[in-house]
Short mmCIF file of C-alpha atoms in Angstrom, two decimals:
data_model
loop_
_atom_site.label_atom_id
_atom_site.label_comp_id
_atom_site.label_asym_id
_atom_site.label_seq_id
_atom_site.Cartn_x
_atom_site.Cartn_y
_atom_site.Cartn_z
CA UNK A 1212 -23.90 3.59 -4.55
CA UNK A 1213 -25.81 0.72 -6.00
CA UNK A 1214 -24.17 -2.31 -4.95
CA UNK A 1215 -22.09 -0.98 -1.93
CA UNK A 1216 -22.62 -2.35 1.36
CA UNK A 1217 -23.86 0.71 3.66
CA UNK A 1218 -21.77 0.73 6.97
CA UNK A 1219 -24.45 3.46 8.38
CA UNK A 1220 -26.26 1.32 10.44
CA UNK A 1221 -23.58 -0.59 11.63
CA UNK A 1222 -22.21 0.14 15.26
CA UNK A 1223 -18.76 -0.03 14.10
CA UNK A 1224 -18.57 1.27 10.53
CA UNK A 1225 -15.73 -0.78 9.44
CA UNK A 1226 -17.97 -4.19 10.08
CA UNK A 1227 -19.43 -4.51 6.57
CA UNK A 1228 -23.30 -5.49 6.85
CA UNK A 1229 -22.85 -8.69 4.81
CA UNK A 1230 -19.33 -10.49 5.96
CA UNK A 1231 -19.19 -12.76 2.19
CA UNK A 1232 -19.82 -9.54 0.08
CA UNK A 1233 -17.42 -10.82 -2.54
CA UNK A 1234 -19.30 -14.81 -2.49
CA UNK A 1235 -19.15 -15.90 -6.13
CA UNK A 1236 -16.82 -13.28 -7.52
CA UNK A 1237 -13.22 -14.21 -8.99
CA UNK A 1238 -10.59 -11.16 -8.10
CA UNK A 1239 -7.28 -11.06 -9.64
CA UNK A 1240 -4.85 -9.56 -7.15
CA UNK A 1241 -1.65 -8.01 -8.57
CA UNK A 1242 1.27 -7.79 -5.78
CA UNK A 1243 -0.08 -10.20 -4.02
CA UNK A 1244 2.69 -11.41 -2.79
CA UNK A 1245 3.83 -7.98 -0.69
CA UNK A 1246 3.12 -6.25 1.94
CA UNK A 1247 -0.21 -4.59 1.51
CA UNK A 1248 -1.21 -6.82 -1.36
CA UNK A 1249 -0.98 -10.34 0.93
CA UNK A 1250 -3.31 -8.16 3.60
CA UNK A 1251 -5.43 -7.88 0.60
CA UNK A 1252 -5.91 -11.17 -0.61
CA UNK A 1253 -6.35 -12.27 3.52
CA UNK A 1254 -9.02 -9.84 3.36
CA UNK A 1255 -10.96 -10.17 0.15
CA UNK A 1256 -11.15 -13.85 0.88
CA UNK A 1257 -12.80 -13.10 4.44
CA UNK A 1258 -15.37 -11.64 2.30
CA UNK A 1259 -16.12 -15.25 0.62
CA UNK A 1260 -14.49 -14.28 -2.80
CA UNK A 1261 -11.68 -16.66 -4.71
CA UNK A 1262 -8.99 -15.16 -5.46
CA UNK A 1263 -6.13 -15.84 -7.88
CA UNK A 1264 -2.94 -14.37 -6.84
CA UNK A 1265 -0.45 -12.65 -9.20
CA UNK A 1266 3.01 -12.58 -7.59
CA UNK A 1267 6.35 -11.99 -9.57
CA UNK A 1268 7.84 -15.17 -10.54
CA UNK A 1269 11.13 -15.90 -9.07
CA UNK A 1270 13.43 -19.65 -10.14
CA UNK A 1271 12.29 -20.92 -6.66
CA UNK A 1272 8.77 -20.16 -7.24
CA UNK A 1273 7.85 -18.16 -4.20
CA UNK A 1274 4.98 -16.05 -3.33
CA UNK A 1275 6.06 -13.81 -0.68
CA UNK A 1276 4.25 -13.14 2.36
CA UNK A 1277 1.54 -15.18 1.38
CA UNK A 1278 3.95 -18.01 2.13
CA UNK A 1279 3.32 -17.44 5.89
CA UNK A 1280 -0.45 -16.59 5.48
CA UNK A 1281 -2.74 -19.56 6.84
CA UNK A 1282 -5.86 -17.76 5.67
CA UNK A 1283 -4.38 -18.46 2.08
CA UNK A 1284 -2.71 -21.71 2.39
CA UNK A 1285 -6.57 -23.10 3.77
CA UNK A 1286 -8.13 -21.23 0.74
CA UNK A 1287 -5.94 -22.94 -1.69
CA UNK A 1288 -6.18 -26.53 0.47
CA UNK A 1289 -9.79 -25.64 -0.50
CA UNK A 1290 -9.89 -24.93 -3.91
CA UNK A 1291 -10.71 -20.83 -2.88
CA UNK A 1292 -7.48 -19.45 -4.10
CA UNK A 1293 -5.02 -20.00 -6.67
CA UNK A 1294 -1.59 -18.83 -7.48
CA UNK A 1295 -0.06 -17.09 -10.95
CA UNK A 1296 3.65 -16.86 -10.90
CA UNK A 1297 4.59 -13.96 -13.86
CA UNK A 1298 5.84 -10.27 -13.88
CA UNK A 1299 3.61 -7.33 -14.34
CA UNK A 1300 5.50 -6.12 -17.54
CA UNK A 1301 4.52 -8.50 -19.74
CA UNK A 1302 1.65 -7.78 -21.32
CA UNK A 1303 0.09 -11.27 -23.11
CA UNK A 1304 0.74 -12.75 -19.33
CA UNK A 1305 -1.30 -10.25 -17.58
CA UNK A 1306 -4.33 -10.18 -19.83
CA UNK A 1307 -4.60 -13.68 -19.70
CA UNK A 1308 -4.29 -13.58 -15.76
CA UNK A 1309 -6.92 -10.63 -15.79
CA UNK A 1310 -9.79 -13.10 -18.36
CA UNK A 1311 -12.49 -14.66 -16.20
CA UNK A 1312 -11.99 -12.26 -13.26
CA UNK A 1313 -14.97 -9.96 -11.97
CA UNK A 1314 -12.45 -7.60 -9.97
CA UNK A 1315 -8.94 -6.45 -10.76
CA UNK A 1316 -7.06 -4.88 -7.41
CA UNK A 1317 -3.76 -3.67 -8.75
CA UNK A 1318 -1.13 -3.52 -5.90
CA UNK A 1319 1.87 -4.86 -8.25
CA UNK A 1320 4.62 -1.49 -8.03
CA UNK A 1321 8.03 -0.69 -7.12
CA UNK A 1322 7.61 1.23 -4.21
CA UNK A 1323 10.76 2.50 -2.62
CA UNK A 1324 11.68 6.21 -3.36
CA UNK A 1325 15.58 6.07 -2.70
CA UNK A 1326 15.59 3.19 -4.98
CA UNK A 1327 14.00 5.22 -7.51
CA UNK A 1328 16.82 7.88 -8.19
CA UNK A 1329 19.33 4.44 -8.65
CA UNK A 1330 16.96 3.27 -11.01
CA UNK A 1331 14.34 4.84 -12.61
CA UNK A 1332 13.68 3.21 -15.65
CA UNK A 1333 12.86 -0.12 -13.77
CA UNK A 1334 10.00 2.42 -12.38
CA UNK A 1335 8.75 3.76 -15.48
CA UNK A 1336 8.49 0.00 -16.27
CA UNK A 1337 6.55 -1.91 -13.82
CA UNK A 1338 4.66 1.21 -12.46
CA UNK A 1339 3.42 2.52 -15.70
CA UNK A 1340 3.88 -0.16 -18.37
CA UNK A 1341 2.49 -2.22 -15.58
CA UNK A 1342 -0.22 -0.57 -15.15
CA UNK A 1343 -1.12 -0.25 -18.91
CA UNK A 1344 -1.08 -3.68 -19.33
CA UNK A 1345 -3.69 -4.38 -16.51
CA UNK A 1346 -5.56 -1.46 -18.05
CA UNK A 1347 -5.49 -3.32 -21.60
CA UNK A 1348 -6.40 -6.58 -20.10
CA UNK A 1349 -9.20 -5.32 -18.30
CA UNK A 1350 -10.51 -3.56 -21.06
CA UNK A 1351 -10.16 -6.66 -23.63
CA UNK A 1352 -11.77 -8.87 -21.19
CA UNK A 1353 -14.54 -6.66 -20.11
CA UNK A 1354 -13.98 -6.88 -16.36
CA UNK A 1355 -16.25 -5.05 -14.31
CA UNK A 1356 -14.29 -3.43 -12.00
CA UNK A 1357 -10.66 -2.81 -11.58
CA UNK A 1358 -8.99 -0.87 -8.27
CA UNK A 1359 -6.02 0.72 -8.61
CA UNK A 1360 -3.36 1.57 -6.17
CA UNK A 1361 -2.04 5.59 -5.96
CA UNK A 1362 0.04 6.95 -3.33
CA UNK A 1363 0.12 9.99 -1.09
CA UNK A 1364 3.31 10.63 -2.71
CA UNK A 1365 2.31 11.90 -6.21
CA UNK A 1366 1.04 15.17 -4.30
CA UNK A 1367 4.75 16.24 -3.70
CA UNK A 1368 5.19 18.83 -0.63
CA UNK A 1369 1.26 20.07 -0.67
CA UNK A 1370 0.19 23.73 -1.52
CA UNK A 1371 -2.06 23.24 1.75
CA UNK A 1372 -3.18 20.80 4.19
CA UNK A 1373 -5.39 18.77 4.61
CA UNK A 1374 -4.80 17.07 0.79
CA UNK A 1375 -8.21 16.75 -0.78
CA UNK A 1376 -8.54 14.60 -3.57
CA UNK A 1377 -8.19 17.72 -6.08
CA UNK A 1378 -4.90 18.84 -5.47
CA UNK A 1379 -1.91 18.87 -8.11
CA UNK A 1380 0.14 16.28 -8.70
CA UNK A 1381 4.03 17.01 -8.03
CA UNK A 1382 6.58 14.45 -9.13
CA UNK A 1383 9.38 15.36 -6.50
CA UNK A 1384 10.70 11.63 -6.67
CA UNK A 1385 11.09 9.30 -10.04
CA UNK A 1386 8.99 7.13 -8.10
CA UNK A 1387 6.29 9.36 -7.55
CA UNK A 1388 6.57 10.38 -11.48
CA UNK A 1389 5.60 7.00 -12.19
CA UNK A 1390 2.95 6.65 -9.90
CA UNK A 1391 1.70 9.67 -11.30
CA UNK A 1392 1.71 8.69 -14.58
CA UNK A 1393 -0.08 5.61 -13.89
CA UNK A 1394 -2.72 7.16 -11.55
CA UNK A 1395 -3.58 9.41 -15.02
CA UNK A 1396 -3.05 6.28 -17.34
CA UNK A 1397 -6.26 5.01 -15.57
CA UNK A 1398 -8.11 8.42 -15.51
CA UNK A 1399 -7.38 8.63 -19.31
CA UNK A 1400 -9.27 5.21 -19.82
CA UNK A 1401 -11.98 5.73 -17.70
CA UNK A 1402 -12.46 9.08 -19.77
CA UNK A 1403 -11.81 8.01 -23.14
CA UNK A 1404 -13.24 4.11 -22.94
CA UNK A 1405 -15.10 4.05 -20.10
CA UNK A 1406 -13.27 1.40 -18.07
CA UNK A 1407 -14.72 0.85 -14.27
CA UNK A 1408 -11.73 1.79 -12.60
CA UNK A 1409 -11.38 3.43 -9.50
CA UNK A 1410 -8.55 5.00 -7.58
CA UNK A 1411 -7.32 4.02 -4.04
CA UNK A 1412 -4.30 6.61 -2.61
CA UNK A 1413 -3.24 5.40 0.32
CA UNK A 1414 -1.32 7.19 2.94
CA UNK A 1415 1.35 5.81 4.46
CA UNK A 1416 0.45 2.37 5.60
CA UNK A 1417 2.38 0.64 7.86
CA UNK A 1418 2.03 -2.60 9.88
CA UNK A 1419 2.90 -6.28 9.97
CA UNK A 1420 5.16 -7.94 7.13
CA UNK A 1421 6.50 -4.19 5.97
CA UNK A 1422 9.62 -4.20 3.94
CA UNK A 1423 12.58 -2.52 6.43
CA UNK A 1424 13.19 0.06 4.03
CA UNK A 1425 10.32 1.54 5.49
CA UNK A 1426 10.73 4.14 8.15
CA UNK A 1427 8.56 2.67 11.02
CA UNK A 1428 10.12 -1.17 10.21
CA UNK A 1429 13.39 0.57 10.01
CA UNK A 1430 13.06 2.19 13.95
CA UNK A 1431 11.51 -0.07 15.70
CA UNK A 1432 13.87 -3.26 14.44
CA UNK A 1433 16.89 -0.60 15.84
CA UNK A 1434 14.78 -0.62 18.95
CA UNK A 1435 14.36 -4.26 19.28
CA UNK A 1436 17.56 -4.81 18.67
CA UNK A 1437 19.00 -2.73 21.91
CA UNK A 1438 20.54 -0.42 19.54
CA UNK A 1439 21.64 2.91 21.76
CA UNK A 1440 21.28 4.71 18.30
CA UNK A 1441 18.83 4.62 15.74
CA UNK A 1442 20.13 5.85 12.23
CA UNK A 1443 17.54 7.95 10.04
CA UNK A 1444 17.29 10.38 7.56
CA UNK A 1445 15.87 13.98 8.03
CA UNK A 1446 13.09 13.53 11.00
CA UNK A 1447 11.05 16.90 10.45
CA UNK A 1448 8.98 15.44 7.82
CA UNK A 1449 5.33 14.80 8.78
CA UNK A 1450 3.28 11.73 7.63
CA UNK A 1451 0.17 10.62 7.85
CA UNK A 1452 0.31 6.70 9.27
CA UNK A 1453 -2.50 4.40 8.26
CA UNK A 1454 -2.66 0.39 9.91
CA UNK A 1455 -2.28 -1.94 7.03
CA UNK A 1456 -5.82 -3.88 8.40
CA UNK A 1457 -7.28 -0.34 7.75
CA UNK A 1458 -5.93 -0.11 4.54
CA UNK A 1459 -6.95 -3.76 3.26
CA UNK A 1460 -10.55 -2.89 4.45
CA UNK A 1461 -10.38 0.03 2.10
CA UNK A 1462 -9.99 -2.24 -1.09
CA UNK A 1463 -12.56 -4.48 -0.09
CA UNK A 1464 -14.93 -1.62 -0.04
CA UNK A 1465 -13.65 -0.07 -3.18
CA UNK A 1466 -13.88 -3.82 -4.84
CA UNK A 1467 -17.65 -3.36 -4.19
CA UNK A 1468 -18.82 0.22 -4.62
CA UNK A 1469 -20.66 1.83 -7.05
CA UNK A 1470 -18.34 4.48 -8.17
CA UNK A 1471 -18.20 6.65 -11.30
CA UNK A 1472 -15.28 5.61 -13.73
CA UNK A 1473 -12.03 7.43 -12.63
CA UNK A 1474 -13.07 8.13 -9.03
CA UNK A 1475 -10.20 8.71 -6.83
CA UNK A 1476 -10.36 8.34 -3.44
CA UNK A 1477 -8.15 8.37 -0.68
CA UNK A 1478 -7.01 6.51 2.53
CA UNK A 1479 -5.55 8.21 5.75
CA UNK A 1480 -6.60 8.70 9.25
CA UNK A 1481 -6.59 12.91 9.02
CA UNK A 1482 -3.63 12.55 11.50
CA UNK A 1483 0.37 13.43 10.79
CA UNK A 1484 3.23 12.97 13.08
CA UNK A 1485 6.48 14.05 12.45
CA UNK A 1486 9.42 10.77 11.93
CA UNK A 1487 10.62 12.28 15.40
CA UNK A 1488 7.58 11.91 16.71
CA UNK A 1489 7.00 8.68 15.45
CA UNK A 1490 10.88 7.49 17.18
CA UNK A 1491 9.28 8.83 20.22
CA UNK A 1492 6.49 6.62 20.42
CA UNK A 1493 8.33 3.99 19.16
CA UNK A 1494 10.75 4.09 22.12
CA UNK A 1495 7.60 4.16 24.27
CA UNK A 1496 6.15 0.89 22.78
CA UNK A 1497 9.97 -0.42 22.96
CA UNK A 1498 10.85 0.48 26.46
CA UNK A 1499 14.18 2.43 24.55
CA UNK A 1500 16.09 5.60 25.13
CA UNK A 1501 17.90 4.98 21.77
CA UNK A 1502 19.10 8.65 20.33
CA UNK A 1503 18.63 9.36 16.75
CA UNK A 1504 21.52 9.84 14.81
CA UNK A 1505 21.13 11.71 11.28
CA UNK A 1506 22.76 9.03 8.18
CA UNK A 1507 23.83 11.28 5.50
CA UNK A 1508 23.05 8.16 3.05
CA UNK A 1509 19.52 7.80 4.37
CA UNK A 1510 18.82 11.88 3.62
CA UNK A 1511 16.72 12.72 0.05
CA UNK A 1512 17.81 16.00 -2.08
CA UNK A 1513 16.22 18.49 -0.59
CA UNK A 1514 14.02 19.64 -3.20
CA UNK A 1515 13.11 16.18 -3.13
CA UNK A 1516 11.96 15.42 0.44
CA UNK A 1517 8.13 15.71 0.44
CA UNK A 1518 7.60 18.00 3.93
CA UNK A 1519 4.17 16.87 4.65
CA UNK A 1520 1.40 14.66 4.08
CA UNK A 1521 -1.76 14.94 5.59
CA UNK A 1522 -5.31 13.56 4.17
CA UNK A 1523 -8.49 14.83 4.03
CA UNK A 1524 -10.88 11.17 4.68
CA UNK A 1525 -14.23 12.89 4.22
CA UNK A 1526 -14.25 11.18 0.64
CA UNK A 1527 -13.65 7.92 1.85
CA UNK A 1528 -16.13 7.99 4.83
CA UNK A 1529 -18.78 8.99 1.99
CA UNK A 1530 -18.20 6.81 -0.83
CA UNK A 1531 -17.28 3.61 0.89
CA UNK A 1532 -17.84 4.18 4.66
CA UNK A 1533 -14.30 3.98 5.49
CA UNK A 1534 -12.77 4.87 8.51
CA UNK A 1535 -9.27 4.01 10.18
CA UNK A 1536 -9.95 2.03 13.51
CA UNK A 1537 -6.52 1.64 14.63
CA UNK A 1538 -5.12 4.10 16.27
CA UNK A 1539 -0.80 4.71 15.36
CA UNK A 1540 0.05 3.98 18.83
CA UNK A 1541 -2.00 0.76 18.88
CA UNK A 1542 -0.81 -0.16 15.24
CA UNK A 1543 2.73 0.61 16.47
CA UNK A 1544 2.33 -1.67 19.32
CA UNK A 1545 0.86 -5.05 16.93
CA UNK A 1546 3.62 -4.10 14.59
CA UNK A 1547 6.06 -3.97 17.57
CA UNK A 1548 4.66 -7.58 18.49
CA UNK A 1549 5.13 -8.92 15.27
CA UNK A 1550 8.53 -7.76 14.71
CA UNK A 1551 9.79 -8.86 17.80
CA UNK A 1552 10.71 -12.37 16.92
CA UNK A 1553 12.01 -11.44 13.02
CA UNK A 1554 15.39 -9.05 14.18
CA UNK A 1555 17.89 -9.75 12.85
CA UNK A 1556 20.70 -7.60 15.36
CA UNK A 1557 23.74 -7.74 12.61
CA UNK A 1558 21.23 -6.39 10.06
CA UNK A 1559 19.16 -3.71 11.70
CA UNK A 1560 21.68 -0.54 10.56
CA UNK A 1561 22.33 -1.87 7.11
CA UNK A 1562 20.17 0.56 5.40
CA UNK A 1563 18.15 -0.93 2.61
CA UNK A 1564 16.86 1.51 -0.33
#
């Protein structure tokens, strides 16, 4: 790696040697304005870049999480930051958000798998046409890097474990179709025009400002609330939980390393819980003896439900000297914190696809 900042030397690896890495560089985030992406743009401007946020316009013109962000409010009180209000499907408005960047970091997806068997086209749309266009802009505009977003999900229920970077791809969702076929939309351009993009596939990140769709959001606002019962799906399924700070840290790295076209790397701790597990230590953090109760509504087709997840971070720790630093019960416990103010008690069992 050329121009990658070596964490080697550093006591703690996920300090990058020089704190303003990203000084003088533009980058274009896409999703800003969610969960991971506003983590994203809090983090890329730590590292002294200016950044131009892409969030999906809405008639009252808001941007999301960033709305609460005082990192980003400062950095647009100072010029450092700048806000473009459009939708991710159109393509003339994302090439001209993309011209006079030096990174792209592509977060902008519909994420929510339920969701996805209601309506799938919507998927196909912003998750692959999406991702086409910022593929297209990127390559008219001759940026030098672009960083796309993957998932965990595209492997389907793995052949083994732990997932290495190599194995199949398994639709078992209409979601994780799409993200599929956008994952190889960006190997086929790195292959056939040489575009600098590289491949994040995060596990599954959780933390502050998560959507309560989620399942972690989804237990512990139950738990807040004093709910005796906390309504799930099927809890056998194991995951592999990475903090959203760890995540974030794994962009800025990838914004800045020297990788071959079409590398693919991904992001997870090498740790899965089961969802029971995960109530358990929930309760723990919550001070709850809640029971779970199974939701027939909340339950995937079975062919459907993706077993287990479980990375392999050798990659990561090699190409961008990446490693988790929160621990699940600690990120539980700052997610716990943050939540504890935002329940809403006649909305906690309303389950949201």
């Amino acid at each position: 790696m050329s121009d990658a900042p070596s964490a080697a030397a550093s006591e703690d690896p996920s300090v990058l040697e020089d704190p303003t890495v990203l000084e003088g560089r533009t980058v274009l985030v896409t999703g800003a304005d969610g969960f991971i992406g506003s983590h994203v743009v809090e983090r890329v401007l730590a590292a002294g870049a200016r950044v131009r946020a892409f969030c999906l316009y809405t008639s009252n013109g808001t941007i999301g999480w960033l709305e609460e962000s005082a990192d980003f409010t400062a950095a647009l009180d100072e010029g450092r930051a700048d806000v473009v209000l459009g939708d991710i499907r159109d393509a003339e408005h994302v090439a001209a958000s993309v011209e006079g960047t030096d990174t792209v970091l592509h977060l902008a997806a519909l994420i929510a798998i339920p969701f996805s068997y209601q309506a799938p086209r919507s998927y196909v749309e912003t998750n692959v046409i999406g991702t086409l266009n910022v593929l297209e802009g990127v390559r008219r505009h001759g940026t030098p890097r672009l960083v796309h977003t993957s998932t965990s999900e595209v492997y389907g229920t793995p052949d083994v474990v732990p997932i290495t970077e190599g194995h199949p791809l398994r639709g078992q969702s209409p979601y994780s179709a799409t993200k599929i076929g956008a994952d190889k939309l960006c190997e086929a351009y790195a292959l056939s025009f040489g575009t600098p993009v590289t491949t994040l596939r995060p596990f599954n990140t959780f933390g502050p400002r998560q959507s309560p769709r989620a399942v972690i959001p989804t237990v512990l606002t139950q738990l807040l609330a004093g709910a005796d019962e906390v309504h799930l799906g099927d809890t056998t399924p194991r995951r592999d939980f990475t903090f959203v700070a760890d995540t974030a840290e794994g962009f800025l790295r990838a914004a800045v390393a020297d990788l071959e076209p079409g590398t693919t790397i991904q992001l997870g701790t090498g740790r899965a819980v089961s969802i029971g597990e995960v109530v358990e230590l929930c309760r723990e953090v919550t001070g709850s003896t809640a029971r779970i109760v199974t939701d027939p509504d909340r339950l995937r087709p079975t062919t459907s439900e993706v077993q287990v997840l479980l990375s392999d971070p050798t990659l990561a720790d090699e190409a961008l000297g990446w490693r988790p630093r929160v621990s699940l019960e600690d990120g539980l416990s700052r997610t716990a914190d943050w939540l504890r103010h935002r329940v809403d008690p006649t909305r906690v069992r309303r389950y949201h696809r």
